[in-house]
Short mmCIF file of C-alpha atoms in Angstrom, two decimals:
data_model
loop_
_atom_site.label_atom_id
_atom_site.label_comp_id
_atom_site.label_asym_id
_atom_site.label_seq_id
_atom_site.Cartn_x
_atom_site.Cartn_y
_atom_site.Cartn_z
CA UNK A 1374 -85.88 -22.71 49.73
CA UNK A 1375 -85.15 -20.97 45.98
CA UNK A 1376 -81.84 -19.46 46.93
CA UNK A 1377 -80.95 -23.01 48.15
CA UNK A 1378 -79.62 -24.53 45.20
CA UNK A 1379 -77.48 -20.57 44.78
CA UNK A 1380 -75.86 -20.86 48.11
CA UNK A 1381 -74.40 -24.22 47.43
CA UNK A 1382 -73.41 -22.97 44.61
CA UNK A 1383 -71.44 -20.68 46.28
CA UNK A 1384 -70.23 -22.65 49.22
CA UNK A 1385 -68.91 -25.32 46.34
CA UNK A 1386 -67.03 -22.20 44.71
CA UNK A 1387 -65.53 -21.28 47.81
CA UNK A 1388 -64.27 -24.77 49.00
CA UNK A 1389 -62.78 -25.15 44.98
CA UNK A 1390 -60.68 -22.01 46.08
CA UNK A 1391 -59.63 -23.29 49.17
CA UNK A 1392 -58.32 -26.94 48.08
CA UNK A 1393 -56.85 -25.13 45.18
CA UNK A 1394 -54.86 -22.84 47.53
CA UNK A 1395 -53.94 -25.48 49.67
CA UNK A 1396 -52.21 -27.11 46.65
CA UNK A 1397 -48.53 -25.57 46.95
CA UNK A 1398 -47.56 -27.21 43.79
CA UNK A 1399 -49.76 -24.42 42.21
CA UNK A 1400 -49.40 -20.82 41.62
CA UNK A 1401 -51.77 -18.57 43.46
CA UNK A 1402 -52.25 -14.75 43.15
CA UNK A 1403 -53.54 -14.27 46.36
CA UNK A 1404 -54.74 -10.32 45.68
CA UNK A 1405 -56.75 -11.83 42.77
CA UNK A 1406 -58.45 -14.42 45.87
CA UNK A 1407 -59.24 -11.78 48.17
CA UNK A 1408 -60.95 -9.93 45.44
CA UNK A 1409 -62.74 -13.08 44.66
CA UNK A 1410 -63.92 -13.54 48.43
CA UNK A 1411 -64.96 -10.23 48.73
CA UNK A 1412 -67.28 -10.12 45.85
CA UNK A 1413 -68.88 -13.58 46.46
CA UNK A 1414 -69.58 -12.62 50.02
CA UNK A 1415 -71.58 -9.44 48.73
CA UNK A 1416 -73.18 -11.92 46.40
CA UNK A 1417 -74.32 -14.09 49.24
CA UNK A 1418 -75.20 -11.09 51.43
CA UNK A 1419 -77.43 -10.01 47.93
CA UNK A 1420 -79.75 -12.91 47.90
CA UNK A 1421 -81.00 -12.70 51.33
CA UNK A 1422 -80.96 -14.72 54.72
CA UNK A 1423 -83.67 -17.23 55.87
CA UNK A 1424 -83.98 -18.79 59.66
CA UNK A 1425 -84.00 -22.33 58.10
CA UNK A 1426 -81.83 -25.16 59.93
CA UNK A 1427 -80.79 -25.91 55.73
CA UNK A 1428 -79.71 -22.30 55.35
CA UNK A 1429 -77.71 -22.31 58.85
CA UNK A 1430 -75.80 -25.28 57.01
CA UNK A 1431 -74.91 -23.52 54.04
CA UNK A 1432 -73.79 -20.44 55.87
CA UNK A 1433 -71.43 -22.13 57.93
CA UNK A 1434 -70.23 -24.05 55.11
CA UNK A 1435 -69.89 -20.73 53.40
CA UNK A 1436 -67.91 -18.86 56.23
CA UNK A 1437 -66.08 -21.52 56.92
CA UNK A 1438 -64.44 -21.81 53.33
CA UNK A 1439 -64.22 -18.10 53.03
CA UNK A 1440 -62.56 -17.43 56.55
CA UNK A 1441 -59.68 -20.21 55.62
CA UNK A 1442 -58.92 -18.44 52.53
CA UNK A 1443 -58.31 -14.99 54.17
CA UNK A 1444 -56.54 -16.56 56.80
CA UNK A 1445 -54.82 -18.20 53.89
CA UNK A 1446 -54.15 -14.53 52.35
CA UNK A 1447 -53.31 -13.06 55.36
CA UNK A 1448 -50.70 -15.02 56.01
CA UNK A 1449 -49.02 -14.86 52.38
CA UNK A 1450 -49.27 -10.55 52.78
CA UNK A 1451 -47.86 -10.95 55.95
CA UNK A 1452 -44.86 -12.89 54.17
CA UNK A 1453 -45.00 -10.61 51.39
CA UNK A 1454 -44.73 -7.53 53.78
CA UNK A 1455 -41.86 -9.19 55.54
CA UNK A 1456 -39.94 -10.15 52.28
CA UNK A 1457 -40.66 -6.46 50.94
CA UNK A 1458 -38.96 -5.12 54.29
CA UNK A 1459 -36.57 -7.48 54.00
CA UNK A 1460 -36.10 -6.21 50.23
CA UNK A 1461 -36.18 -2.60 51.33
CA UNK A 1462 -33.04 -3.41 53.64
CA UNK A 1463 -31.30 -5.15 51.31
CA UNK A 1464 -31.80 -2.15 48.93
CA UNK A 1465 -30.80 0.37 51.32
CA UNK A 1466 -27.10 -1.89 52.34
CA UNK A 1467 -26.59 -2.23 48.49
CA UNK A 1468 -27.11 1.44 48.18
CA UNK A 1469 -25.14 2.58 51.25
CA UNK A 1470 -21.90 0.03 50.29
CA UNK A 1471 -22.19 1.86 46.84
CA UNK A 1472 -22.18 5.57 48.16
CA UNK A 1473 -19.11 4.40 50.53
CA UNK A 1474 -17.04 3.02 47.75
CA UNK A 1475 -17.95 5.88 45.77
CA UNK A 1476 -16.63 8.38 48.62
CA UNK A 1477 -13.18 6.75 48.92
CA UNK A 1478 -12.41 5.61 45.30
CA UNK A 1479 -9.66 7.55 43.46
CA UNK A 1480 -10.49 7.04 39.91
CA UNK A 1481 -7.21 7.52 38.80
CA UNK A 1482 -6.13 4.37 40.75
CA UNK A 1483 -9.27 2.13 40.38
CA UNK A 1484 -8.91 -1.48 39.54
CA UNK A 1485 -11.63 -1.23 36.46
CA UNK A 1486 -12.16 -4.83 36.08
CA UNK A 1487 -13.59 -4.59 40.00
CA UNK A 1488 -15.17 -1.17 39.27
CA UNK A 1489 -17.09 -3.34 36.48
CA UNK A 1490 -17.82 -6.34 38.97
CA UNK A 1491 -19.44 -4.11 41.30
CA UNK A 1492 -21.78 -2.37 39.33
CA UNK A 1493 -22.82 -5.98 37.78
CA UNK A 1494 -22.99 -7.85 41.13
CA UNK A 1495 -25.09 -4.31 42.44
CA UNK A 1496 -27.45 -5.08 39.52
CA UNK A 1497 -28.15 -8.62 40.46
CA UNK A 1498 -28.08 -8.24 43.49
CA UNK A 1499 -30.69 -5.18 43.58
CA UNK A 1500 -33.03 -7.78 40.77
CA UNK A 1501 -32.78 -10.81 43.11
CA UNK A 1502 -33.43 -8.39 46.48
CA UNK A 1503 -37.39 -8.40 45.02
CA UNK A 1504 -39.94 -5.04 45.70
CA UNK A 1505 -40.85 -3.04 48.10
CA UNK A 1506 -43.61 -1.45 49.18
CA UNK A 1507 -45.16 0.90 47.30
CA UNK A 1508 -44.43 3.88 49.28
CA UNK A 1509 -40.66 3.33 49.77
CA UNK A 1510 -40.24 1.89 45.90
CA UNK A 1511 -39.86 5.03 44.39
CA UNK A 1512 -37.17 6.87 46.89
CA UNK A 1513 -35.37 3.79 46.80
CA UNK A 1514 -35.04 3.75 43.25
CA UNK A 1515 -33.78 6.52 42.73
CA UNK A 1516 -31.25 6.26 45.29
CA UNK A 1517 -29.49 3.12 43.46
CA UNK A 1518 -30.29 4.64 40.65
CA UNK A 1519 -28.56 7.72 41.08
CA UNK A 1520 -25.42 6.40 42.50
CA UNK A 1521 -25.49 3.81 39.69
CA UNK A 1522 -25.51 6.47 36.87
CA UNK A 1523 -22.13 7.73 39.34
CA UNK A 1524 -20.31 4.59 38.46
CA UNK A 1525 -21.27 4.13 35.21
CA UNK A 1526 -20.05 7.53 33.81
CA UNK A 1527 -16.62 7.00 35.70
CA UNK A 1528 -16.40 3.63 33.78
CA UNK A 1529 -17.58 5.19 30.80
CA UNK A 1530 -14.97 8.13 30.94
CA UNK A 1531 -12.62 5.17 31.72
CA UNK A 1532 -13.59 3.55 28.41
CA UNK A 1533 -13.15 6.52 26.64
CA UNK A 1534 -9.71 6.83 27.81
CA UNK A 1535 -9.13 3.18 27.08
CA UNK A 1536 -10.43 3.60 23.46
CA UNK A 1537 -7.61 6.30 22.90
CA UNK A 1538 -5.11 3.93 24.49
CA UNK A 1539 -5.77 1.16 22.12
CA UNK A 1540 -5.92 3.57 19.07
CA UNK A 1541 -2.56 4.63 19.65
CA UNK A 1542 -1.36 0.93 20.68
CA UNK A 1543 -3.06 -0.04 16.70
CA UNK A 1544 -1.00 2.44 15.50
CA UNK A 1545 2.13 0.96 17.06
CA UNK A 1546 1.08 -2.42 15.86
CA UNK A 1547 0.46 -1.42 12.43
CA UNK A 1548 3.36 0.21 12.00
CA UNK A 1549 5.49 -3.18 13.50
CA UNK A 1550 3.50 -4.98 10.87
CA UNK A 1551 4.72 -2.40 7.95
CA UNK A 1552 7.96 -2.32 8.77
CA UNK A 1553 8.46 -6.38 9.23
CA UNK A 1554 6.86 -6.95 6.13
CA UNK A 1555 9.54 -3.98 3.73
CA UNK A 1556 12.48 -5.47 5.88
CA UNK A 1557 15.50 -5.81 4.56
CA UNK A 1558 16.63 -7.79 7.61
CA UNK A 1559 13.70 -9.82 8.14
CA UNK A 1560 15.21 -11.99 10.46
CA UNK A 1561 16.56 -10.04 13.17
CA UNK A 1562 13.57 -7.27 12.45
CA UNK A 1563 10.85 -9.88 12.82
CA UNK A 1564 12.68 -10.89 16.50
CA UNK A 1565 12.41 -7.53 17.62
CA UNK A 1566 9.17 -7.37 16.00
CA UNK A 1567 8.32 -10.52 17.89
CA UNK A 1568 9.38 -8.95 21.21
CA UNK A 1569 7.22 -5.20 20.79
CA UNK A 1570 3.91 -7.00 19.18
CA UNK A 1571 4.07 -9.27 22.97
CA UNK A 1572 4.98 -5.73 24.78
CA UNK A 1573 1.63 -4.12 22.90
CA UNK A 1574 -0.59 -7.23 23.55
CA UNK A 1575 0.71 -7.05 27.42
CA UNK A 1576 -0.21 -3.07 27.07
CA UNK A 1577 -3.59 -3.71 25.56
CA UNK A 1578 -4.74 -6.08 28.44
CA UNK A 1579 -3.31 -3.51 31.37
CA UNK A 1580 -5.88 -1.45 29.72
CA UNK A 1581 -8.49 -2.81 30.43
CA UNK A 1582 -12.06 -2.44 28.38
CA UNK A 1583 -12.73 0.05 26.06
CA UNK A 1584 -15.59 1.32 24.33
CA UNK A 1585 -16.23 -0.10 21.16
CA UNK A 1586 -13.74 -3.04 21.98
CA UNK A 1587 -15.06 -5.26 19.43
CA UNK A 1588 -13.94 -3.33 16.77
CA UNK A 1589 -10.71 -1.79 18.30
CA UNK A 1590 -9.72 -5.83 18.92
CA UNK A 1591 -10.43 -6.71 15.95
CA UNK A 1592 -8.33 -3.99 14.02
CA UNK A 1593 -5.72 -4.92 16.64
CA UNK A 1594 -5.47 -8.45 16.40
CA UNK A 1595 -5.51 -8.23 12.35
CA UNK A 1596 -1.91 -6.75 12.93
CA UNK A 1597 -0.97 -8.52 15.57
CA UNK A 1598 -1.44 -11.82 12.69
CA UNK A 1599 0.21 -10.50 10.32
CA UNK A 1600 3.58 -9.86 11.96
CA UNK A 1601 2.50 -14.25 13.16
CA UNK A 1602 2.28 -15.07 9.78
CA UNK A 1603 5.07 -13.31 8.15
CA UNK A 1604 7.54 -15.27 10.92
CA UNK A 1605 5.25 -18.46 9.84
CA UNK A 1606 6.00 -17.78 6.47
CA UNK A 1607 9.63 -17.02 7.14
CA UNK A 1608 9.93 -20.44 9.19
CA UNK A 1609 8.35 -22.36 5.97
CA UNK A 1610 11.13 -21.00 4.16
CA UNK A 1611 13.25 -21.25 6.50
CA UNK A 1612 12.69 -24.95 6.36
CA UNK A 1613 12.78 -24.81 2.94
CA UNK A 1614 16.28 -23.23 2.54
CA UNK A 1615 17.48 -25.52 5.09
CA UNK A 1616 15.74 -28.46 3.13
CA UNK A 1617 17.76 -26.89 0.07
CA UNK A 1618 21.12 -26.47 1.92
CA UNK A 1619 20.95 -29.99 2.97
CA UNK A 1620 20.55 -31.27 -0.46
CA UNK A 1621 22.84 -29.01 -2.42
CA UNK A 1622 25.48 -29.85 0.35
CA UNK A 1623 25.05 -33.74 -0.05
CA UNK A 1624 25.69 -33.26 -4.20
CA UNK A 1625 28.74 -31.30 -3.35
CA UNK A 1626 29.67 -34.55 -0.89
CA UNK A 1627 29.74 -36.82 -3.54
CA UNK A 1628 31.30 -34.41 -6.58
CA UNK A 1629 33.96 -33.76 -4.45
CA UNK A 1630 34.49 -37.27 -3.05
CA UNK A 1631 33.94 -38.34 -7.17
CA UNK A 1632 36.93 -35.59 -7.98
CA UNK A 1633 39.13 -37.02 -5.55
CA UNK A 1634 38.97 -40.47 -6.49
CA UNK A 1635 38.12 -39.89 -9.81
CA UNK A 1636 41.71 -39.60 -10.60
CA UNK A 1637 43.91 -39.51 -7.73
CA UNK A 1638 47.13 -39.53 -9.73
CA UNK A 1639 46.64 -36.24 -11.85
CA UNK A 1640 44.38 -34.06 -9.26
CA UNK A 1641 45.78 -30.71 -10.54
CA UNK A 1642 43.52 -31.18 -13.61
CA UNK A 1643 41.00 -31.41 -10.75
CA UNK A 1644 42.13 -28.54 -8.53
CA UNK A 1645 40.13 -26.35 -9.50
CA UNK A 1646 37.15 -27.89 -9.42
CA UNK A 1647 37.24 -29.37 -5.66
CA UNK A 1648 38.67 -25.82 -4.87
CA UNK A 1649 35.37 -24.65 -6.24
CA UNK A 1650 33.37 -27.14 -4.82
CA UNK A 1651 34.72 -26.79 -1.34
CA UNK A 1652 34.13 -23.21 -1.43
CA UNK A 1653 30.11 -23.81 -2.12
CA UNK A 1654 29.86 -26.08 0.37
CA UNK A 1655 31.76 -23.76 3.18
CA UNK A 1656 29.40 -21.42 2.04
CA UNK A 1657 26.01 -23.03 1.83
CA UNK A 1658 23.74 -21.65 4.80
CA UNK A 1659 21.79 -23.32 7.93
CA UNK A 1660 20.75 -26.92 7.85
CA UNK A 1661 18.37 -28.68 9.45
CA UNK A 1662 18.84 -30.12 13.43
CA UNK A 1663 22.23 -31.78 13.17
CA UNK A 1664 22.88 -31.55 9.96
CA UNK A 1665 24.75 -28.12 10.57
CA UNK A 1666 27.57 -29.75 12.98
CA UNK A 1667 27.39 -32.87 10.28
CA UNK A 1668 28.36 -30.46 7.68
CA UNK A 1669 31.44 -29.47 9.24
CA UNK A 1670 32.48 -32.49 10.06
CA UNK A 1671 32.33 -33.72 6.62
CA UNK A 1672 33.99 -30.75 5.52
CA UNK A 1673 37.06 -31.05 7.39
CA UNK A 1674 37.13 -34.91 6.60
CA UNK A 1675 36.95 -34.36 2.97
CA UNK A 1676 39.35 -31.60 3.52
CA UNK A 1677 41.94 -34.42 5.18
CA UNK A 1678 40.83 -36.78 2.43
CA UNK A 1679 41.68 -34.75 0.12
CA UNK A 1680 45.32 -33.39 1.63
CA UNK A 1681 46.28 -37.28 1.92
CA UNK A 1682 45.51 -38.55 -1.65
CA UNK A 1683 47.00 -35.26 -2.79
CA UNK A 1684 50.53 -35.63 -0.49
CA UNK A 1685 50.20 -39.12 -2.54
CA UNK A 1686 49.75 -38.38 -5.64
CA UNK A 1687 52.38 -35.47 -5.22
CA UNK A 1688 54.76 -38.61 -3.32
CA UNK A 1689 54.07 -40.28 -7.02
CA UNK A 1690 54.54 -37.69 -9.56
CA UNK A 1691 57.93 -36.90 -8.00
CA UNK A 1692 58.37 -41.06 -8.10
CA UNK A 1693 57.14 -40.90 -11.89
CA UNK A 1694 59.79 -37.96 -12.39
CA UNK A 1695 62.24 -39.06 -11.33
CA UNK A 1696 61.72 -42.64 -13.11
CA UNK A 1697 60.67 -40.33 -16.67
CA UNK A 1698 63.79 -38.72 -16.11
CA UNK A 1699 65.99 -41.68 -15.71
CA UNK A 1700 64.16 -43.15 -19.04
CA UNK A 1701 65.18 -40.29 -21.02
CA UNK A 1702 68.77 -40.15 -19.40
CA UNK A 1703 69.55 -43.65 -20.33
CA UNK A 1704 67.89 -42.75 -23.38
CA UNK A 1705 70.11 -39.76 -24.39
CA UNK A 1706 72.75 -42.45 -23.38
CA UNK A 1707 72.01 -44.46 -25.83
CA UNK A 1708 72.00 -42.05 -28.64
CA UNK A 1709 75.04 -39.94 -27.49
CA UNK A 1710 77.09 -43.52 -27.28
CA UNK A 1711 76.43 -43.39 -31.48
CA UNK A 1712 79.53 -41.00 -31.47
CA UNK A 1713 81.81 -43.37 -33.51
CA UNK A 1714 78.87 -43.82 -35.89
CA UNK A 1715 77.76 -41.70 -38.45
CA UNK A 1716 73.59 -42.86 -38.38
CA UNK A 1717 71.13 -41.53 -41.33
CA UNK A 1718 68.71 -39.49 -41.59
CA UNK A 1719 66.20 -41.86 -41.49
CA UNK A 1720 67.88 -43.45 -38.31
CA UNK A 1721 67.86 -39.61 -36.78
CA UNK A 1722 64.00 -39.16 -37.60
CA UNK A 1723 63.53 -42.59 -35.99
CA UNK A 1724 65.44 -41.60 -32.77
CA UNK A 1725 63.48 -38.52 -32.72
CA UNK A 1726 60.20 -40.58 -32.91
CA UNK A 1727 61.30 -42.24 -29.86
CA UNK A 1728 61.75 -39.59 -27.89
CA UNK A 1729 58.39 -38.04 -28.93
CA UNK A 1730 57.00 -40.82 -27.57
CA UNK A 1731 58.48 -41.04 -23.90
CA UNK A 1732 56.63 -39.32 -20.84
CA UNK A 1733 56.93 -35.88 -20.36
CA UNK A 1734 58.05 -34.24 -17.34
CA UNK A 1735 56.48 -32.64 -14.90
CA UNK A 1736 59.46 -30.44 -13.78
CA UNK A 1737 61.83 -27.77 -15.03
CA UNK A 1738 63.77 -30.82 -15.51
CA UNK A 1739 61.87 -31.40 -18.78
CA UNK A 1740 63.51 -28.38 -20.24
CA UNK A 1741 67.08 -29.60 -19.50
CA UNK A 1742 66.70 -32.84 -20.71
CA UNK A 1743 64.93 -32.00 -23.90
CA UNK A 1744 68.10 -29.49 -24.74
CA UNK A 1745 70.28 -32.03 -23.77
CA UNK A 1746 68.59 -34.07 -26.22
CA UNK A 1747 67.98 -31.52 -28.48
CA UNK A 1748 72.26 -30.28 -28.38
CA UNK A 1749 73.01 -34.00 -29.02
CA UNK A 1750 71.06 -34.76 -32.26
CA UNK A 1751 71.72 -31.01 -33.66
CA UNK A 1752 75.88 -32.47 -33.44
CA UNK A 1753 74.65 -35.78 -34.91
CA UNK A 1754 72.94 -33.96 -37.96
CA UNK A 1755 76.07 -31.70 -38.18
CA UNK A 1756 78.16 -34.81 -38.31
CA UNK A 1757 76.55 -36.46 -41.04
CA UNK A 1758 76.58 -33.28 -43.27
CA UNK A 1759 80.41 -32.01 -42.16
CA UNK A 1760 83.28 -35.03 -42.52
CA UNK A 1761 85.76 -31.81 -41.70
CA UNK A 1762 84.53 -32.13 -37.96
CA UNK A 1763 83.73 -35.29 -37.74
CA UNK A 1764 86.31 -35.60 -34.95
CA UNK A 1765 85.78 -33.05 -33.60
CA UNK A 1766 82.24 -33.52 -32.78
CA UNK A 1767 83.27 -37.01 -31.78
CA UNK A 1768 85.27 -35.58 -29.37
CA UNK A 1769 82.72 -33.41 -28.05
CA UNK A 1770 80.27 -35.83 -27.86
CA UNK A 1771 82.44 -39.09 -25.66
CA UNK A 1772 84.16 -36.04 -23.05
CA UNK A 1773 81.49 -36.18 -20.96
CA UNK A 1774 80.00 -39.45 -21.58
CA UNK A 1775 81.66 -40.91 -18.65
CA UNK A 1776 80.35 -38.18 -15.89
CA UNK A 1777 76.25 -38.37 -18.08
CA UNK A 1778 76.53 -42.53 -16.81
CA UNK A 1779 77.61 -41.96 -13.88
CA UNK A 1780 75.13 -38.99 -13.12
#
């Protein structure tokens, strides 16, 4: 009756095991329980058996609680020995589907990017197949292992060559990045630029991975940018220039329209200047959107603008002539009728004043006119100095009075 109080101990131990392994939302190491069965059973076989109907009790309580919990164990390492066969042919497909790609692949043809997919899907796949027994673990591993080290120097060969490839497609880039930015011709260089920098970024993905491809990108990409900015930069003044165009053209609008109008009457003084003006604006660069097809528009209506007021103002020079001419005709007249008169000198400086004052004009008319003028009051001067040819000069001066009037 001592070892009472110890075997209920022990039967309590036992059934704590068992409700605890019949408790699936817990974790159970099942190894660990069978170990733990084992030894209390040697405990319980330690302290002795008695023929009392109390004892009988706690032994079957005892056996009871322990039997579950093998049956409990069994059952989870016959699982566990299922699973691990099951892993074991898992392991063995994954390895055999390896060693038959690797038998037909030509290297020089692979598709990397699936070369790459296999070997990572192999790996997950071989983590997620779970162990196997003991025995087979280490042949196994080695298998996958084996033909996995197979595949990974091909794809690190492959990388190798890659890495070379994208040096050499740096190069290219770096020199498309030189050359772009010491143009001369920036904008047609930086289109073809444009077009080779797209080529080499097409090149670098057909590539595929290489090793180090953090870095080599990064080198890459840092010339690949700057050929992007420079044509940002170009377009900003681009804009610019076109912004400037635009707004030295619409000054040149109004000075010309200004000239024009200005003075429509006398536009040779002006000639030169809308000449000038027309020129700059025929030769300012690109404009913005519209503004180009604007620009000639304007152009060629200034241009007509400009041809009409000057046909007019040409229409009323000739008008202005041809009434200054008249003036001075009737004026010469008027002095060459004096022939029967013999006028001062004072009256001679006062016709002369006259005449100083009247329009010139603007013709090689002006010239005849001013010597007929000029012929006339040198007779008149010679007149009132010489009383020898007075008639003479008299003469001289009425013959052709009749045909001046009429003309």
């Amino acid at each position: 009756w001592a070892n009472a109080p110890v075997k209920q101990g022990l039967c309590e131990e036992m059934e704590a095991v068992l409700a605890e392994l019949k408790d699936d939302k817990l974790k159970h190491d099942f190894n660990t329980v069978a170990q733990f069965v084992k030894i209390k059973r040697e405990e319980w076989k330690k302290i002795g058996k008695s023929d009392s109907q109390e004892e009988k009790l706690y032994w079957d309580r005892f056996n009871e609680a322990c039997n579950e919990i093998y049956s409990k164990c069994k059952e989870h390492f016959r699982l566990a020995s299922n699973s691990r066969k099951k892993s074991q042919q898992l392991k063995e497909a994954i390895c055999l589907d390896l060693e038959l790609y690797m038998s037909k692949v030509d290297w020089q043809q692979a598709q990397w990017n699936i070369v790459e997919k296999i070997i990572n899907t192999a790996k997950k796949e071989w983590h997620d197949a779970g162990p196997v027994d003991r025995k087979y673990a280490q042949t196994i591993n080695d298998r996958f292992n084996k033909i996995l080290s197979e595949f990974k120097q091909a794809l690190s060969e492959h990388r190798e060559n890659s890495r070379i490839a994208k040096e050499g497609l740096i190069k290219q880039a770096e020199n498309v990045a030189l050359e772009v930015n010491s143009s001369k011709n920036p904008d047609q260089d930086l289109k073809d630029a444009i077009v080779t920098i797209k080529r080499l970024q097409r090149d670098w993905k057909n590539v595929g991975k290489a090793a180090k491809e953090r870095e080599l990108w990064k080198r890459f990409r840092s010339y690949c940018d700057a050929v992007f900015n420079f044509r940002e930069e170009l377009s900003v003044k681009l804009d610019n220039q076109l912004q400037t165009n635009l707004t030295a053209s619409k000054v040149l609008y109004a000075q010309i329209e200004e000239l024009i109008h200005e003075n429509p009457f006398d536009l040779k003084r002006a000639a030169n200047k809308i000449s000038q003006a027309f020129a700059e604006l025929e030769s300012l660069g690109d404009m913005p959107g519209n503004e180009q097809r604007e620009l000639l528009k304007t152009i060629k209506r200034l241009k007509q603008e400009y041809q009409h007021v000057e046909r007019q103002a040409r229409q009323l020079a000739k008008q202005r002539n041809i009434e200054c001419l008249r003036e001075k005709a009737d004026f010469c007249l008027a002095f060459e009728k004096l022939n029967d008169t013999k006028p001062s000198d004072g009256e001679l400086a006062e016709w002369k004043a006259k005449w100083k004052q009247l329009p010139k004009i603007d013709s090689s008319l002006e010239n005849l006119i001013q010597q007929r003028f000029d012929n006339s009051i040198s007779l008149m001067e010679r007149k009132s100095k010489d009383d020898k040819n007075t008639d003479y000069i008299n003469a001289w001066l009425g013959k052709n009075l009749a045909t001046k009037q009429n003309l």
